[in-house]
């Protein structure tokens, strides 16, 4: 069975997985929603493309399988199964997350600060598990963060997905010098200087994601990939608008420092975000920001903004 055949019709894959609809496509794979007919549960099938890049795609799929199998956390998409034998359709079977990506959610505008604190805490806890296993995600960005719906109507649960370019700390390069893997708008400055990837790069990316969720706009233009844009990124940390309250400013400034050795660990970020959850109940992190939901009634009364305690966020961080 070829990828084209699978794409053209609903099909039963390996007498087990009933492919239903395509939900995403990238350069090396296509993702389908499917039904695991044995376990009777929805799953996501990541089909590896069989084209002129098949060898590289398969190598990355093997790496992704090995890395995902080594970690387990509620903020990480779970790997269930894999079929990577050559000569047959190659795929990974993962948890299906019933909800939008964070990128899609942010098209409706900024989020409430408590929601941002919650997903920052959860993702940082997940990254702490990933980093403790000696793994670097390398592509922390809104489109790789899934928002799972709570079946009981509770808050969204954030899950980090797509370990397709993840690597082990200290692993040999898979690209030539000067070639950087990742998404330019969320890359740490040291990677633009051709430094070896490290766990601090994931922290930088998560800091940019949190800032974007608070403001509703990416810190760096998504189409700025030229030499001038790269130079500016290496020399200057992201601009944090004055309207961001002090507690958030302290955390994001630390997460996005130019020197990776000065950034907090994932565990430290999680503790700081937990503190922010407690001190931002009903408080806007962005002064005069819009409500969370796009199109909220203009006449809705809002609680009076107050300035948060500037030192609260530092309680869980190393000096």
PDB file of C-alpha atoms in Angstrom:
ATOM      1  CA  UNK A   1       0.000   0.000   0.000  1.00  0.00           C
ATOM      2  CA  UNK A   2       1.467   3.348  -1.042  1.00  0.00           C
ATOM      3  CA  UNK A   3       0.927   6.719   0.574  1.00  0.00           C
ATOM      4  CA  UNK A   4      -1.068   7.811  -2.485  1.00  0.00           C
ATOM      5  CA  UNK A   5      -3.384   4.839  -2.069  1.00  0.00           C
ATOM      6  CA  UNK A   6      -3.869   5.628   1.582  1.00  0.00           C
ATOM      7  CA  UNK A   7      -4.544   9.295   0.787  1.00  0.00           C
ATOM      8  CA  UNK A   8      -7.092   8.501  -1.897  1.00  0.00           C
ATOM      9  CA  UNK A   9      -9.467   6.432   0.157  1.00  0.00           C
ATOM     10  CA  UNK A  10     -10.385   5.377   3.646  1.00  0.00           C
ATOM     11  CA  UNK A  11      -8.285   2.258   4.275  1.00  0.00           C
ATOM     12  CA  UNK A  12      -7.488  -0.328   6.899  1.00  0.00           C
ATOM     13  CA  UNK A  13      -3.784  -0.207   7.642  1.00  0.00           C
ATOM     14  CA  UNK A  14      -2.168  -3.506   8.646  1.00  0.00           C
ATOM     15  CA  UNK A  15      -5.605  -4.948   9.459  1.00  0.00           C
ATOM     16  CA  UNK A  16      -5.840  -2.712  12.501  1.00  0.00           C
ATOM     17  CA  UNK A  17      -5.885   1.037  11.897  1.00  0.00           C
ATOM     18  CA  UNK A  18      -8.849   2.484  10.010  1.00  0.00           C
ATOM     19  CA  UNK A  19      -7.688   5.731   8.405  1.00  0.00           C
ATOM     20  CA  UNK A  20     -10.414   8.363   8.492  1.00  0.00           C
ATOM     21  CA  UNK A  21      -9.206  11.838   7.565  1.00  0.00           C
ATOM     22  CA  UNK A  22      -6.012  13.739   6.937  1.00  0.00           C
ATOM     23  CA  UNK A  23      -5.339  16.292   9.662  1.00  0.00           C
ATOM     24  CA  UNK A  24      -1.869  17.541   8.747  1.00  0.00           C
ATOM     25  CA  UNK A  25       0.932  17.301   6.231  1.00  0.00           C
ATOM     26  CA  UNK A  26       4.624  18.203   6.388  1.00  0.00           C
ATOM     27  CA  UNK A  27       7.710  17.711   4.284  1.00  0.00           C
ATOM     28  CA  UNK A  28       8.425  14.211   5.558  1.00  0.00           C
ATOM     29  CA  UNK A  29       5.069  12.876   6.755  1.00  0.00           C
ATOM     30  CA  UNK A  30       1.302  13.120   6.660  1.00  0.00           C
ATOM     31  CA  UNK A  31      -0.848  12.773   9.783  1.00  0.00           C
ATOM     32  CA  UNK A  32      -4.235  11.069   9.767  1.00  0.00           C
ATOM     33  CA  UNK A  33      -6.944  10.629  12.321  1.00  0.00           C
ATOM     34  CA  UNK A  34      -7.636   6.895  12.559  1.00  0.00           C
ATOM     35  CA  UNK A  35      -9.414   4.294  14.648  1.00  0.00           C
ATOM     36  CA  UNK A  36      -7.480   1.516  16.357  1.00  0.00           C
ATOM     37  CA  UNK A  37      -9.944  -1.315  15.753  1.00  0.00           C
ATOM     38  CA  UNK A  38      -8.328  -3.567  18.363  1.00  0.00           C
ATOM     39  CA  UNK A  39      -8.247  -1.065  21.211  1.00  0.00           C
ATOM     40  CA  UNK A  40     -11.356   0.776  19.978  1.00  0.00           C
ATOM     41  CA  UNK A  41      -9.880   4.228  20.425  1.00  0.00           C
ATOM     42  CA  UNK A  42      -9.015   7.131  18.119  1.00  0.00           C
ATOM     43  CA  UNK A  43      -5.339   7.531  17.270  1.00  0.00           C
ATOM     44  CA  UNK A  44      -3.130   9.731  15.117  1.00  0.00           C
ATOM     45  CA  UNK A  45      -1.174   7.953  12.372  1.00  0.00           C
ATOM     46  CA  UNK A  46       1.975   9.695  11.162  1.00  0.00           C
ATOM     47  CA  UNK A  47       2.666   8.204   7.723  1.00  0.00           C
ATOM     48  CA  UNK A  48       6.257   8.582   6.512  1.00  0.00           C
ATOM     49  CA  UNK A  49       6.504   9.785   2.915  1.00  0.00           C
ATOM     50  CA  UNK A  50       7.938   7.305   0.434  1.00  0.00           C
ATOM     51  CA  UNK A  51       9.701   9.723  -1.903  1.00  0.00           C
ATOM     52  CA  UNK A  52      13.243  10.814  -2.752  1.00  0.00           C
ATOM     53  CA  UNK A  53      13.682  11.843   0.900  1.00  0.00           C
ATOM     54  CA  UNK A  54      12.422   8.516   2.220  1.00  0.00           C
ATOM     55  CA  UNK A  55      15.762   7.453   3.709  1.00  0.00           C
ATOM     56  CA  UNK A  56      16.164  10.674   5.693  1.00  0.00           C
ATOM     57  CA  UNK A  57      12.490  10.595   6.693  1.00  0.00           C
ATOM     58  CA  UNK A  58      12.818   7.011   7.916  1.00  0.00           C
ATOM     59  CA  UNK A  59      15.944   7.856   9.917  1.00  0.00           C
ATOM     60  CA  UNK A  60      14.113  10.684  11.648  1.00  0.00           C
ATOM     61  CA  UNK A  61      11.105   8.441  12.290  1.00  0.00           C
ATOM     62  CA  UNK A  62      13.368   5.866  13.957  1.00  0.00           C
ATOM     63  CA  UNK A  63      14.848   8.624  16.106  1.00  0.00           C
ATOM     64  CA  UNK A  64      11.413  10.008  16.971  1.00  0.00           C
ATOM     65  CA  UNK A  65      10.175   6.541  17.938  1.00  0.00           C
ATOM     66  CA  UNK A  66      13.156   5.894  20.194  1.00  0.00           C
ATOM     67  CA  UNK A  67      12.941   9.288  21.881  1.00  0.00           C
ATOM     68  CA  UNK A  68       9.175   9.216  22.435  1.00  0.00           C
ATOM     69  CA  UNK A  69       9.411   5.698  23.851  1.00  0.00           C
ATOM     70  CA  UNK A  70      11.880   6.995  26.442  1.00  0.00           C
ATOM     71  CA  UNK A  71       9.587   9.643  27.962  1.00  0.00           C
ATOM     72  CA  UNK A  72       6.142   9.725  29.534  1.00  0.00           C
ATOM     73  CA  UNK A  73       4.273  12.784  30.808  1.00  0.00           C
ATOM     74  CA  UNK A  74       0.756  14.170  30.536  1.00  0.00           C
ATOM     75  CA  UNK A  75       2.101  17.195  28.617  1.00  0.00           C
ATOM     76  CA  UNK A  76       3.723  15.001  25.948  1.00  0.00           C
ATOM     77  CA  UNK A  77       1.859  13.257  23.147  1.00  0.00           C
ATOM     78  CA  UNK A  78       2.053   9.501  23.803  1.00  0.00           C
ATOM     79  CA  UNK A  79       3.517   7.016  21.313  1.00  0.00           C
ATOM     80  CA  UNK A  80       1.447   3.812  21.057  1.00  0.00           C
ATOM     81  CA  UNK A  81       2.949   1.826  18.189  1.00  0.00           C
ATOM     82  CA  UNK A  82       5.289   2.008  15.196  1.00  0.00           C
ATOM     83  CA  UNK A  83       5.891   0.183  11.917  1.00  0.00           C
ATOM     84  CA  UNK A  84       9.191   1.160  10.314  1.00  0.00           C
ATOM     85  CA  UNK A  85      10.145  -1.995   8.408  1.00  0.00           C
ATOM     86  CA  UNK A  86      11.307  -1.106   4.853  1.00  0.00           C
ATOM     87  CA  UNK A  87       9.124  -2.289   2.004  1.00  0.00           C
ATOM     88  CA  UNK A  88       5.882  -1.637   3.863  1.00  0.00           C
ATOM     89  CA  UNK A  89       4.050   1.588   4.723  1.00  0.00           C
ATOM     90  CA  UNK A  90       6.041   3.160   7.556  1.00  0.00           C
ATOM     91  CA  UNK A  91       4.205   4.989  10.290  1.00  0.00           C
ATOM     92  CA  UNK A  92       4.016   5.987  13.938  1.00  0.00           C
ATOM     93  CA  UNK A  93       0.833   5.565  15.979  1.00  0.00           C
ATOM     94  CA  UNK A  94       0.273   8.251  18.584  1.00  0.00           C
ATOM     95  CA  UNK A  95      -2.326   9.598  20.946  1.00  0.00           C
ATOM     96  CA  UNK A  96      -5.005  11.568  19.116  1.00  0.00           C
ATOM     97  CA  UNK A  97      -5.509  14.971  20.729  1.00  0.00           C
ATOM     98  CA  UNK A  98      -9.068  16.232  20.294  1.00  0.00           C
ATOM     99  CA  UNK A  99      -8.490  19.942  20.092  1.00  0.00           C
ATOM    100  CA  UNK A 100      -6.754  22.723  18.163  1.00  0.00           C
ATOM    101  CA  UNK A 101      -3.114  23.649  18.076  1.00  0.00           C
ATOM    102  CA  UNK A 102      -2.064  26.636  20.139  1.00  0.00           C
ATOM    103  CA  UNK A 103      -1.277  28.395  16.850  1.00  0.00           C
ATOM    104  CA  UNK A 104      -4.881  28.044  15.752  1.00  0.00           C
ATOM    105  CA  UNK A 105      -6.164  29.198  19.135  1.00  0.00           C
ATOM    106  CA  UNK A 106      -4.011  32.341  18.972  1.00  0.00           C
ATOM    107  CA  UNK A 107      -5.671  33.433  15.731  1.00  0.00           C
ATOM    108  CA  UNK A 108      -8.535  34.479  18.045  1.00  0.00           C
ATOM    109  CA  UNK A 109      -6.276  36.746  20.077  1.00  0.00           C
ATOM    110  CA  UNK A 110      -4.306  36.582  23.332  1.00  0.00           C
ATOM    111  CA  UNK A 111      -5.125  34.202  26.166  1.00  0.00           C
ATOM    112  CA  UNK A 112      -5.890  34.874  29.806  1.00  0.00           C
ATOM    113  CA  UNK A 113      -2.695  35.023  31.897  1.00  0.00           C
ATOM    114  CA  UNK A 114      -3.764  32.164  34.138  1.00  0.00           C
ATOM    115  CA  UNK A 115      -4.248  29.952  31.076  1.00  0.00           C
ATOM    116  CA  UNK A 116      -0.804  30.915  29.797  1.00  0.00           C
ATOM    117  CA  UNK A 117       0.695  30.192  33.213  1.00  0.00           C
ATOM    118  CA  UNK A 118      -1.009  26.785  33.258  1.00  0.00           C
ATOM    119  CA  UNK A 119       0.218  25.648  29.851  1.00  0.00           C
ATOM    120  CA  UNK A 120       3.682  27.099  30.502  1.00  0.00           C
ATOM    121  CA  UNK A 121       3.869  25.110  33.740  1.00  0.00           C
ATOM    122  CA  UNK A 122       2.610  21.918  32.098  1.00  0.00           C
ATOM    123  CA  UNK A 123       4.905  22.157  29.077  1.00  0.00           C
ATOM    124  CA  UNK A 124       7.888  23.044  31.255  1.00  0.00           C
ATOM    125  CA  UNK A 125       7.197  19.986  33.403  1.00  0.00           C
ATOM    126  CA  UNK A 126       7.046  17.888  30.236  1.00  0.00           C
ATOM    127  CA  UNK A 127      10.288  19.408  28.967  1.00  0.00           C
ATOM    128  CA  UNK A 128      11.912  18.675  32.331  1.00  0.00           C
ATOM    129  CA  UNK A 129      11.151  14.982  31.753  1.00  0.00           C
ATOM    130  CA  UNK A 130      12.433  15.220  28.174  1.00  0.00           C
ATOM    131  CA  UNK A 131      15.637  16.977  29.227  1.00  0.00           C
ATOM    132  CA  UNK A 132      16.230  14.563  32.124  1.00  0.00           C
ATOM    133  CA  UNK A 133      16.182  11.779  29.522  1.00  0.00           C
ATOM    134  CA  UNK A 134      18.933  13.600  27.617  1.00  0.00           C
ATOM    135  CA  UNK A 135      16.623  14.728  24.804  1.00  0.00           C
ATOM    136  CA  UNK A 136      16.227  18.125  23.109  1.00  0.00           C
ATOM    137  CA  UNK A 137      12.932  18.816  21.325  1.00  0.00           C
ATOM    138  CA  UNK A 138      14.359  21.592  19.084  1.00  0.00           C
ATOM    139  CA  UNK A 139      11.035  22.834  17.698  1.00  0.00           C
ATOM    140  CA  UNK A 140       8.934  24.280  20.522  1.00  0.00           C
ATOM    141  CA  UNK A 141       6.371  26.502  18.792  1.00  0.00           C
ATOM    142  CA  UNK A 142       2.596  27.093  18.846  1.00  0.00           C
ATOM    143  CA  UNK A 143       1.841  24.741  15.945  1.00  0.00           C
ATOM    144  CA  UNK A 144       3.564  21.877  17.812  1.00  0.00           C
ATOM    145  CA  UNK A 145       1.483  22.412  20.949  1.00  0.00           C
ATOM    146  CA  UNK A 146      -1.889  20.668  21.024  1.00  0.00           C
ATOM    147  CA  UNK A 147      -4.728  21.789  23.274  1.00  0.00           C
ATOM    148  CA  UNK A 148      -6.671  18.753  24.469  1.00  0.00           C
ATOM    149  CA  UNK A 149     -10.312  19.219  25.392  1.00  0.00           C
ATOM    150  CA  UNK A 150     -11.354  18.197  28.884  1.00  0.00           C
ATOM    151  CA  UNK A 151     -14.234  15.706  28.731  1.00  0.00           C
ATOM    152  CA  UNK A 152     -15.766  17.249  31.867  1.00  0.00           C
ATOM    153  CA  UNK A 153     -15.582  20.805  30.592  1.00  0.00           C
ATOM    154  CA  UNK A 154     -12.471  21.757  32.546  1.00  0.00           C
ATOM    155  CA  UNK A 155      -9.458  23.735  31.272  1.00  0.00           C
ATOM    156  CA  UNK A 156      -7.514  22.770  28.176  1.00  0.00           C
ATOM    157  CA  UNK A 157      -4.510  20.493  28.627  1.00  0.00           C
ATOM    158  CA  UNK A 158      -1.432  21.449  26.601  1.00  0.00           C
ATOM    159  CA  UNK A 159       0.580  18.660  24.975  1.00  0.00           C
ATOM    160  CA  UNK A 160       3.894  19.000  23.161  1.00  0.00           C
ATOM    161  CA  UNK A 161       3.941  17.099  19.870  1.00  0.00           C
ATOM    162  CA  UNK A 162       6.220  16.420  16.891  1.00  0.00           C
ATOM    163  CA  UNK A 163       9.591  15.094  17.992  1.00  0.00           C
ATOM    164  CA  UNK A 164      10.564  14.749  14.327  1.00  0.00           C
ATOM    165  CA  UNK A 165      13.780  16.785  14.650  1.00  0.00           C
ATOM    166  CA  UNK A 166      14.465  16.017  18.309  1.00  0.00           C
ATOM    167  CA  UNK A 167      17.898  14.729  19.207  1.00  0.00           C
ATOM    168  CA  UNK A 168      19.894  13.482  22.139  1.00  0.00           C
ATOM    169  CA  UNK A 169      22.156  15.885  23.994  1.00  0.00           C
ATOM    170  CA  UNK A 170      25.632  15.660  22.491  1.00  0.00           C
ATOM    171  CA  UNK A 171      24.528  13.525  19.535  1.00  0.00           C
ATOM    172  CA  UNK A 172      26.419  13.893  16.227  1.00  0.00           C
ATOM    173  CA  UNK A 173      25.131  16.485  13.781  1.00  0.00           C
ATOM    174  CA  UNK A 174      22.553  15.279  11.263  1.00  0.00           C
ATOM    175  CA  UNK A 175      23.061  18.361   9.089  1.00  0.00           C
ATOM    176  CA  UNK A 176      26.013  20.178   7.540  1.00  0.00           C
ATOM    177  CA  UNK A 177      27.550  23.186   9.332  1.00  0.00           C
ATOM    178  CA  UNK A 178      25.468  26.281   8.661  1.00  0.00           C
ATOM    179  CA  UNK A 179      22.238  24.293   8.267  1.00  0.00           C
ATOM    180  CA  UNK A 180      19.922  24.849  11.229  1.00  0.00           C
ATOM    181  CA  UNK A 181      16.926  22.640  11.959  1.00  0.00           C
ATOM    182  CA  UNK A 182      13.887  24.220  13.541  1.00  0.00           C
ATOM    183  CA  UNK A 183      11.506  27.103  12.884  1.00  0.00           C
ATOM    184  CA  UNK A 184      13.307  30.418  12.419  1.00  0.00           C
ATOM    185  CA  UNK A 185      10.840  32.555  14.376  1.00  0.00           C
ATOM    186  CA  UNK A 186      11.347  30.407  17.501  1.00  0.00           C
ATOM    187  CA  UNK A 187      15.048  29.531  17.248  1.00  0.00           C
ATOM    188  CA  UNK A 188      17.392  30.430  20.084  1.00  0.00           C
ATOM    189  CA  UNK A 189      20.146  32.907  19.109  1.00  0.00           C
ATOM    190  CA  UNK A 190      22.980  30.452  19.768  1.00  0.00           C
ATOM    191  CA  UNK A 191      21.580  28.152  17.081  1.00  0.00           C
ATOM    192  CA  UNK A 192      21.778  31.003  14.585  1.00  0.00           C
ATOM    193  CA  UNK A 193      25.475  31.222  15.500  1.00  0.00           C
ATOM    194  CA  UNK A 194      25.780  27.549  14.512  1.00  0.00           C
ATOM    195  CA  UNK A 195      26.282  26.361  18.093  1.00  0.00           C
ATOM    196  CA  UNK A 196      25.411  22.822  19.083  1.00  0.00           C
ATOM    197  CA  UNK A 197      21.785  22.478  20.195  1.00  0.00           C
ATOM    198  CA  UNK A 198      21.110  22.248  23.920  1.00  0.00           C
ATOM    199  CA  UNK A 199      18.181  22.067  26.294  1.00  0.00           C
ATOM    200  CA  UNK A 200      18.326  25.841  26.839  1.00  0.00           C
ATOM    201  CA  UNK A 201      17.128  26.282  23.254  1.00  0.00           C
ATOM    202  CA  UNK A 202      13.823  24.648  24.207  1.00  0.00           C
ATOM    203  CA  UNK A 203      13.480  27.095  27.098  1.00  0.00           C
ATOM    204  CA  UNK A 204      14.010  30.037  24.731  1.00  0.00           C
ATOM    205  CA  UNK A 205      11.316  28.693  22.405  1.00  0.00           C
ATOM    206  CA  UNK A 206       8.866  28.197  25.262  1.00  0.00           C
ATOM    207  CA  UNK A 207       9.530  31.754  26.436  1.00  0.00           C
ATOM    208  CA  UNK A 208       8.627  33.078  22.985  1.00  0.00           C
ATOM    209  CA  UNK A 209       5.483  30.936  22.969  1.00  0.00           C
ATOM    210  CA  UNK A 210       4.374  32.326  26.346  1.00  0.00           C
ATOM    211  CA  UNK A 211       5.035  35.898  25.194  1.00  0.00           C
ATOM    212  CA  UNK A 212       3.032  35.311  22.014  1.00  0.00           C
ATOM    213  CA  UNK A 213       0.127  33.838  23.977  1.00  0.00           C
ATOM    214  CA  UNK A 214       0.043  36.908  26.242  1.00  0.00           C
ATOM    215  CA  UNK A 215       0.205  39.475  23.443  1.00  0.00           C
ATOM    216  CA  UNK A 216      -1.482  37.626  20.584  1.00  0.00           C
ATOM    217  CA  UNK A 217       1.441  38.265  18.215  1.00  0.00           C
ATOM    218  CA  UNK A 218       4.752  36.452  17.603  1.00  0.00           C
ATOM    219  CA  UNK A 219       7.824  38.175  19.014  1.00  0.00           C
ATOM    220  CA  UNK A 220       9.674  37.756  15.710  1.00  0.00           C
ATOM    221  CA  UNK A 221       8.219  37.883  12.188  1.00  0.00           C
ATOM    222  CA  UNK A 222       7.571  34.415  10.836  1.00  0.00           C
ATOM    223  CA  UNK A 223       8.900  35.406   7.405  1.00  0.00           C
ATOM    224  CA  UNK A 224      12.101  37.124   8.594  1.00  0.00           C
ATOM    225  CA  UNK A 225      14.805  34.655   7.593  1.00  0.00           C
ATOM    226  CA  UNK A 226      17.407  36.875   5.913  1.00  0.00           C
ATOM    227  CA  UNK A 227      20.900  37.803   7.112  1.00  0.00           C
ATOM    228  CA  UNK A 228      19.678  41.047   8.694  1.00  0.00           C
ATOM    229  CA  UNK A 229      16.954  39.263  10.642  1.00  0.00           C
ATOM    230  CA  UNK A 230      19.426  36.645  11.855  1.00  0.00           C
ATOM    231  CA  UNK A 231      21.920  39.301  12.987  1.00  0.00           C
ATOM    232  CA  UNK A 232      19.222  41.157  14.904  1.00  0.00           C
ATOM    233  CA  UNK A 233      18.161  37.933  16.619  1.00  0.00           C
ATOM    234  CA  UNK A 234      21.700  37.135  17.743  1.00  0.00           C
ATOM    235  CA  UNK A 235      22.327  40.638  19.113  1.00  0.00           C
ATOM    236  CA  UNK A 236      18.987  41.508  20.720  1.00  0.00           C
ATOM    237  CA  UNK A 237      16.580  39.621  22.986  1.00  0.00           C
ATOM    238  CA  UNK A 238      12.885  39.773  22.067  1.00  0.00           C
ATOM    239  CA  UNK A 239      11.136  43.046  22.821  1.00  0.00           C
ATOM    240  CA  UNK A 240       8.641  42.641  25.658  1.00  0.00           C
ATOM    241  CA  UNK A 241       5.910  45.301  25.425  1.00  0.00           C
ATOM    242  CA  UNK A 242       5.656  47.734  28.329  1.00  0.00           C
ATOM    243  CA  UNK A 243       2.087  46.602  28.944  1.00  0.00           C
ATOM    244  CA  UNK A 244       3.299  43.164  30.116  1.00  0.00           C
ATOM    245  CA  UNK A 245       3.129  43.056  33.920  1.00  0.00           C
ATOM    246  CA  UNK A 246       6.316  42.731  35.947  1.00  0.00           C
ATOM    247  CA  UNK A 247       5.916  39.098  37.037  1.00  0.00           C
ATOM    248  CA  UNK A 248       5.605  37.878  33.478  1.00  0.00           C
ATOM    249  CA  UNK A 249       8.391  40.195  32.328  1.00  0.00           C
ATOM    250  CA  UNK A 250      10.813  38.706  34.876  1.00  0.00           C
ATOM    251  CA  UNK A 251      10.127  35.144  33.761  1.00  0.00           C
ATOM    252  CA  UNK A 252      10.143  35.779  30.006  1.00  0.00           C
ATOM    253  CA  UNK A 253      13.295  37.906  30.195  1.00  0.00           C
ATOM    254  CA  UNK A 254      15.083  35.040  31.956  1.00  0.00           C
ATOM    255  CA  UNK A 255      13.815  32.414  29.517  1.00  0.00           C
ATOM    256  CA  UNK A 256      14.923  34.435  26.485  1.00  0.00           C
ATOM    257  CA  UNK A 257      18.355  35.637  27.581  1.00  0.00           C
ATOM    258  CA  UNK A 258      20.924  35.612  24.800  1.00  0.00           C
ATOM    259  CA  UNK A 259      23.370  33.543  26.851  1.00  0.00           C
ATOM    260  CA  UNK A 260      21.899  30.029  27.165  1.00  0.00           C
ATOM    261  CA  UNK A 261      23.771  29.441  30.433  1.00  0.00           C
ATOM    262  CA  UNK A 262      21.722  32.237  32.043  1.00  0.00           C
ATOM    263  CA  UNK A 263      18.329  30.723  31.246  1.00  0.00           C
ATOM    264  CA  UNK A 264      16.417  28.766  33.889  1.00  0.00           C
ATOM    265  CA  UNK A 265      15.972  25.029  33.637  1.00  0.00           C
ATOM    266  CA  UNK A 266      12.627  23.564  32.631  1.00  0.00           C
ATOM    267  CA  UNK A 267      11.944  22.590  36.246  1.00  0.00           C
ATOM    268  CA  UNK A 268      12.617  26.172  37.383  1.00  0.00           C
ATOM    269  CA  UNK A 269      10.268  27.524  34.721  1.00  0.00           C
ATOM    270  CA  UNK A 270       7.564  25.112  35.888  1.00  0.00           C
ATOM    271  CA  UNK A 271       7.872  26.319  39.479  1.00  0.00           C
ATOM    272  CA  UNK A 272       7.776  29.965  38.424  1.00  0.00           C
ATOM    273  CA  UNK A 273       4.725  29.384  36.225  1.00  0.00           C
ATOM    274  CA  UNK A 274       3.004  27.617  39.124  1.00  0.00           C
ATOM    275  CA  UNK A 275       3.579  30.744  41.222  1.00  0.00           C
ATOM    276  CA  UNK A 276       2.131  32.862  38.419  1.00  0.00           C
ATOM    277  CA  UNK A 277      -0.984  30.691  38.388  1.00  0.00           C
ATOM    278  CA  UNK A 278      -1.572  31.563  42.025  1.00  0.00           C
ATOM    279  CA  UNK A 279      -0.991  35.318  41.725  1.00  0.00           C
ATOM    280  CA  UNK A 280      -2.832  35.911  38.417  1.00  0.00           C
ATOM    281  CA  UNK A 281      -6.321  34.758  39.371  1.00  0.00           C
ATOM    282  CA  UNK A 282      -8.596  37.230  37.610  1.00  0.00           C
ATOM    283  CA  UNK A 283      -5.696  39.539  36.714  1.00  0.00           C
ATOM    284  CA  UNK A 284      -4.600  40.527  33.214  1.00  0.00           C
ATOM    285  CA  UNK A 285      -0.904  40.040  32.432  1.00  0.00           C
ATOM    286  CA  UNK A 286      -1.272  42.540  29.596  1.00  0.00           C
ATOM    287  CA  UNK A 287      -2.598  45.945  30.590  1.00  0.00           C
ATOM    288  CA  UNK A 288      -5.764  46.826  28.665  1.00  0.00           C
ATOM    289  CA  UNK A 289      -5.565  43.565  26.684  1.00  0.00           C
ATOM    290  CA  UNK A 290      -8.690  42.119  25.102  1.00  0.00           C
ATOM    291  CA  UNK A 291     -10.621  39.319  26.671  1.00  0.00           C
ATOM    292  CA  UNK A 292      -9.626  35.730  25.923  1.00  0.00           C
ATOM    293  CA  UNK A 293     -12.490  34.963  23.591  1.00  0.00           C
ATOM    294  CA  UNK A 294     -12.624  36.722  20.246  1.00  0.00           C
ATOM    295  CA  UNK A 295     -15.787  38.745  19.883  1.00  0.00           C
ATOM    296  CA  UNK A 296     -16.477  38.968  23.625  1.00  0.00           C
ATOM    297  CA  UNK A 297     -19.241  41.414  24.431  1.00  0.00           C
ATOM    298  CA  UNK A 298     -17.906  44.951  24.541  1.00  0.00           C
ATOM    299  CA  UNK A 299     -20.017  45.824  27.524  1.00  0.00           C
ATOM    300  CA  UNK A 300     -18.751  42.978  29.733  1.00  0.00           C
ATOM    301  CA  UNK A 301     -17.504  44.298  33.038  1.00  0.00           C
ATOM    302  CA  UNK A 302     -13.890  43.445  33.825  1.00  0.00           C
ATOM    303  CA  UNK A 303     -12.093  43.341  37.139  1.00  0.00           C
ATOM    304  CA  UNK A 304      -9.876  46.287  37.862  1.00  0.00           C
ATOM    305  CA  UNK A 305      -6.293  45.563  36.785  1.00  0.00           C
ATOM    306  CA  UNK A 306      -3.728  45.601  39.510  1.00  0.00           C
ATOM    307  CA  UNK A 307       0.038  45.439  39.464  1.00  0.00           C
ATOM    308  CA  UNK A 308       1.387  42.063  40.466  1.00  0.00           C
ATOM    309  CA  UNK A 309       4.204  41.601  42.925  1.00  0.00           C
ATOM    310  CA  UNK A 310       7.412  41.764  40.920  1.00  0.00           C
ATOM    311  CA  UNK A 311       9.316  39.251  43.053  1.00  0.00           C
ATOM    312  CA  UNK A 312       6.789  36.433  43.009  1.00  0.00           C
ATOM    313  CA  UNK A 313       8.069  34.802  39.860  1.00  0.00           C
ATOM    314  CA  UNK A 314      11.640  34.517  41.040  1.00  0.00           C
ATOM    315  CA  UNK A 315      10.896  32.228  43.964  1.00  0.00           C
ATOM    316  CA  UNK A 316      11.526  29.038  42.044  1.00  0.00           C
ATOM    317  CA  UNK A 317      14.503  30.187  39.998  1.00  0.00           C
ATOM    318  CA  UNK A 318      18.205  29.812  40.508  1.00  0.00           C
ATOM    319  CA  UNK A 319      20.126  33.043  40.759  1.00  0.00           C
TER     320      UNK A 319
END
